[in-house]
Amino acid sequence: MHKGKLSLLLFVSLCAVVIQINADNDEVPLTKLGAKTGPTLKFFYCYSCGYRKVYEEYVGIIRQKYPDLQIDGENFTPPGYNLLIAKILGTVRIVIIVLIISGVNIFQRFGQPEPSLWRWCIDNRFYACVIIFFLCNAVEGQLVASGAFEIHINDIPVWSKLETGRIPQPPELFQIIETHLHMQFLDVDVGKIGFNK
């Protein structure tokens, strides 16, 4: 019976790790034929800070003025080991919740006495799982929250909220785009390309 529970626990833990790893590799690369040419505006924003909505609003505003400009956006990767620690914490959270739900006394398997906290978790499975879930989510959120709202034009950084402490106003962003488009197309009238309306 105990070997069955342990096997099930290991299987569920392995599945959680595989799902976590596969979730990071969902990006589909563009082929050379499918890639758009011309200037690219790229946003890197902190999703956990709620900046995705700001990004979507800016895309709408920018598309009205520059309909041919390619605009991409993605979550800003937190610096250092924060992302790795958050992923490990997420996996540990799942393993602990599975251990609590299955009622496995992992300490007994290692020849250690059962702590009173673990006994409380086993006796109050629902509450323990909810508490662990929300506490780990809060810590993970703090680890990946960067506060970033970075803007690049053709892979050249043109605005950084991490450096300036604020998000650019739309007129500022339009001025930045205009400046970079004029610098890129010095010998061509930008109005004829369709980027200036």
Coordinates of C-alpha atoms in Angstrom, one line a residue:
M1 CA 0.0 0.0 0.0
H2 CA 2.8 2.4 0.9
K3 CA 4.8 1.6 -2.2
G4 CA 1.7 2.4 -4.3
K5 CA 1.2 5.8 -2.6
L6 CA 4.9 6.6 -3.0
S7 CA 4.8 5.5 -6.7
L8 CA 1.8 7.7 -7.3
L9 CA 3.4 10.6 -5.5
L10 CA 6.6 10.3 -7.6
F11 CA 4.6 10.0 -10.8
V12 CA 2.5 13.1 -10.0
S13 CA 5.7 15.1 -9.0
L14 CA 7.4 14.1 -12.2
C15 CA 4.4 15.2 -14.2
A16 CA 4.3 18.5 -12.4
V17 CA 8.0 19.1 -13.2
V18 CA 7.5 18.2 -16.9
I19 CA 4.5 20.4 -17.2
Q20 CA 6.4 23.3 -15.6
I21 CA 9.4 22.9 -18.0
N22 CA 7.1 22.5 -21.0
A23 CA 5.2 25.7 -20.1
D24 CA 8.4 27.7 -20.6
N25 CA 9.0 26.3 -24.1
D26 CA 5.7 27.3 -25.7
E27 CA 7.2 30.0 -28.0
V28 CA 7.0 29.2 -31.6
P29 CA 9.8 30.7 -33.7
L30 CA 8.9 32.6 -36.9
T31 CA 10.2 31.3 -40.1
K32 CA 12.1 33.7 -42.4
L33 CA 9.2 33.7 -44.8
G34 CA 6.7 34.4 -42.1
A35 CA 8.6 37.2 -40.4
K36 CA 7.6 40.7 -41.1
T37 CA 10.2 43.2 -42.3
G38 CA 10.5 46.8 -41.2
P39 CA 10.7 48.4 -37.9
T40 CA 9.7 46.4 -34.8
L41 CA 8.5 47.8 -31.6
K42 CA 9.0 45.4 -28.7
F43 CA 7.6 45.7 -25.2
F44 CA 8.9 43.8 -22.2
Y45 CA 6.4 44.2 -19.3
C46 CA 5.9 42.8 -15.8
Y47 CA 2.9 40.6 -16.1
S48 CA 2.5 40.2 -12.3
C49 CA 2.5 44.0 -11.9
G50 CA -0.5 44.3 -14.2
Y51 CA 1.3 46.0 -17.0
R52 CA -0.1 43.7 -19.7
K53 CA -3.3 45.9 -19.8
V54 CA -1.1 49.0 -20.2
Y55 CA 0.8 47.2 -23.1
E56 CA -2.5 46.4 -24.8
E57 CA -3.7 50.0 -24.5
Y58 CA -0.4 51.3 -26.0
V59 CA -0.7 48.8 -28.8
G60 CA -4.1 50.2 -29.7
I61 CA -2.9 53.8 -29.6
I62 CA 0.2 53.1 -31.6
R63 CA -1.6 51.0 -34.2
Q64 CA -3.9 54.0 -34.9
K65 CA -0.9 56.3 -35.7
Y66 CA 1.5 53.7 -37.1
P67 CA -0.6 50.8 -38.7
D68 CA 2.4 49.2 -40.5
L69 CA 4.6 49.1 -37.4
Q70 CA 5.2 45.5 -36.1
I71 CA 4.5 45.5 -32.4
D72 CA 5.4 42.6 -30.1
G73 CA 5.2 42.2 -26.3
E74 CA 6.2 39.6 -23.8
N75 CA 6.7 39.2 -20.1
F76 CA 10.0 40.7 -18.7
T77 CA 12.3 37.9 -17.4
P78 CA 13.2 38.8 -13.8
P79 CA 16.9 39.3 -13.1
G80 CA 19.2 36.8 -11.4
Y81 CA 18.0 33.6 -9.9
N82 CA 14.5 34.9 -9.0
L83 CA 12.8 33.0 -11.9
L84 CA 14.6 29.8 -11.1
I85 CA 13.7 30.1 -7.4
A86 CA 10.1 30.8 -8.2
K87 CA 9.9 27.7 -10.5
I88 CA 11.5 25.5 -7.8
L89 CA 9.1 26.9 -5.2
G90 CA 6.1 26.1 -7.5
T91 CA 7.3 22.5 -7.9
V92 CA 7.9 22.1 -4.2
R93 CA 4.4 23.5 -3.5
I94 CA 2.9 20.9 -5.7
V95 CA 4.9 18.1 -4.1
I96 CA 4.0 19.2 -0.6
I97 CA 0.3 19.5 -1.5
V98 CA 0.4 16.0 -3.0
L99 CA 2.1 14.6 0.1
I100 CA -0.5 16.2 2.3
I101 CA -3.5 15.0 0.3
S102 CA -2.1 11.5 0.0
G103 CA -1.3 11.4 3.8
V104 CA 2.2 10.1 3.3
N105 CA 4.5 10.6 6.3
I106 CA 7.7 11.4 4.5
F107 CA 9.5 11.9 7.8
Q108 CA 8.9 8.3 8.8
R109 CA 10.5 7.2 5.5
F110 CA 13.7 9.0 6.5
G111 CA 13.7 7.7 10.0
Q112 CA 12.8 11.1 11.5
P113 CA 10.1 11.9 14.1
E114 CA 6.9 13.5 12.7
P115 CA 6.8 17.2 13.4
S116 CA 3.6 18.5 15.0
L117 CA 3.2 21.0 12.1
W118 CA 3.1 18.1 9.6
R119 CA 0.6 16.2 11.8
W120 CA -1.6 19.3 11.8
C121 CA -1.3 19.5 8.0
I122 CA -2.4 15.9 7.6
D123 CA -5.3 16.3 10.1
N124 CA -6.5 19.6 8.4
R125 CA -5.7 18.7 4.7
F126 CA -8.0 21.3 3.1
Y127 CA -6.8 24.2 5.2
A128 CA -3.1 23.2 4.9
C129 CA -3.3 22.9 1.1
V130 CA -5.1 26.3 0.8
I131 CA -2.6 28.0 3.0
I132 CA 0.4 26.5 1.3
F133 CA -1.0 27.3 -2.1
F134 CA -1.7 31.0 -1.4
L135 CA 1.6 31.6 0.6
C136 CA 3.7 30.0 -2.2
N137 CA 1.8 32.0 -4.8
A138 CA 2.5 35.3 -2.9
V139 CA 6.2 34.5 -2.6
E140 CA 6.4 33.5 -6.2
G141 CA 4.7 36.7 -7.3
Q142 CA 7.2 38.8 -5.3
L143 CA 10.1 36.9 -6.8
V144 CA 9.0 37.5 -10.4
A145 CA 7.6 41.0 -10.0
S146 CA 10.2 43.3 -11.6
G147 CA 8.1 46.4 -12.2
A148 CA 9.5 46.5 -15.7
F149 CA 8.0 48.2 -18.7
E150 CA 10.8 48.3 -21.3
I151 CA 10.5 49.4 -24.9
H152 CA 12.9 48.5 -27.7
I153 CA 12.8 49.6 -31.4
N154 CA 14.6 47.1 -33.6
D155 CA 16.3 45.6 -30.5
I156 CA 17.6 49.0 -29.4
P157 CA 16.4 50.0 -25.9
V158 CA 14.6 53.3 -26.1
W159 CA 12.7 53.4 -22.7
S160 CA 13.2 51.7 -19.4
K161 CA 10.8 52.0 -16.5
L162 CA 13.4 50.4 -14.3
E163 CA 15.8 53.3 -15.0
T164 CA 13.3 56.2 -15.3
G165 CA 10.8 55.0 -12.6
R166 CA 7.8 55.7 -14.9
I167 CA 5.9 54.6 -18.0
P168 CA 6.2 57.0 -21.0
Q169 CA 3.2 59.1 -21.9
P170 CA 1.8 58.4 -25.4
P171 CA 3.2 61.7 -26.8
E172 CA 6.7 60.8 -25.5
L173 CA 6.4 57.4 -27.1
F174 CA 5.3 58.9 -30.4
Q175 CA 8.3 61.2 -30.3
I176 CA 10.6 58.3 -29.6
I177 CA 9.1 56.3 -32.5
E178 CA 9.3 59.3 -34.9
T179 CA 13.0 59.9 -34.0
H180 CA 14.0 56.3 -34.5
L181 CA 12.0 56.0 -37.8
H182 CA 13.6 59.2 -39.1
M183 CA 17.1 57.9 -38.1
Q184 CA 16.4 54.6 -39.8
F185 CA 15.1 56.1 -43.0
L186 CA 17.2 59.2 -43.4
D187 CA 17.3 59.1 -47.2
V188 CA 13.6 58.1 -47.6
D189 CA 10.5 60.1 -46.8
V190 CA 8.9 58.4 -43.9
G191 CA 5.5 59.6 -44.9
K192 CA 5.7 57.6 -48.2
I193 CA 6.5 54.4 -46.3
G194 CA 3.2 54.6 -44.4
F195 CA 4.6 54.9 -40.9
N196 CA 3.7 58.5 -40.4
K197 CA 0.1 59.5 -40.5

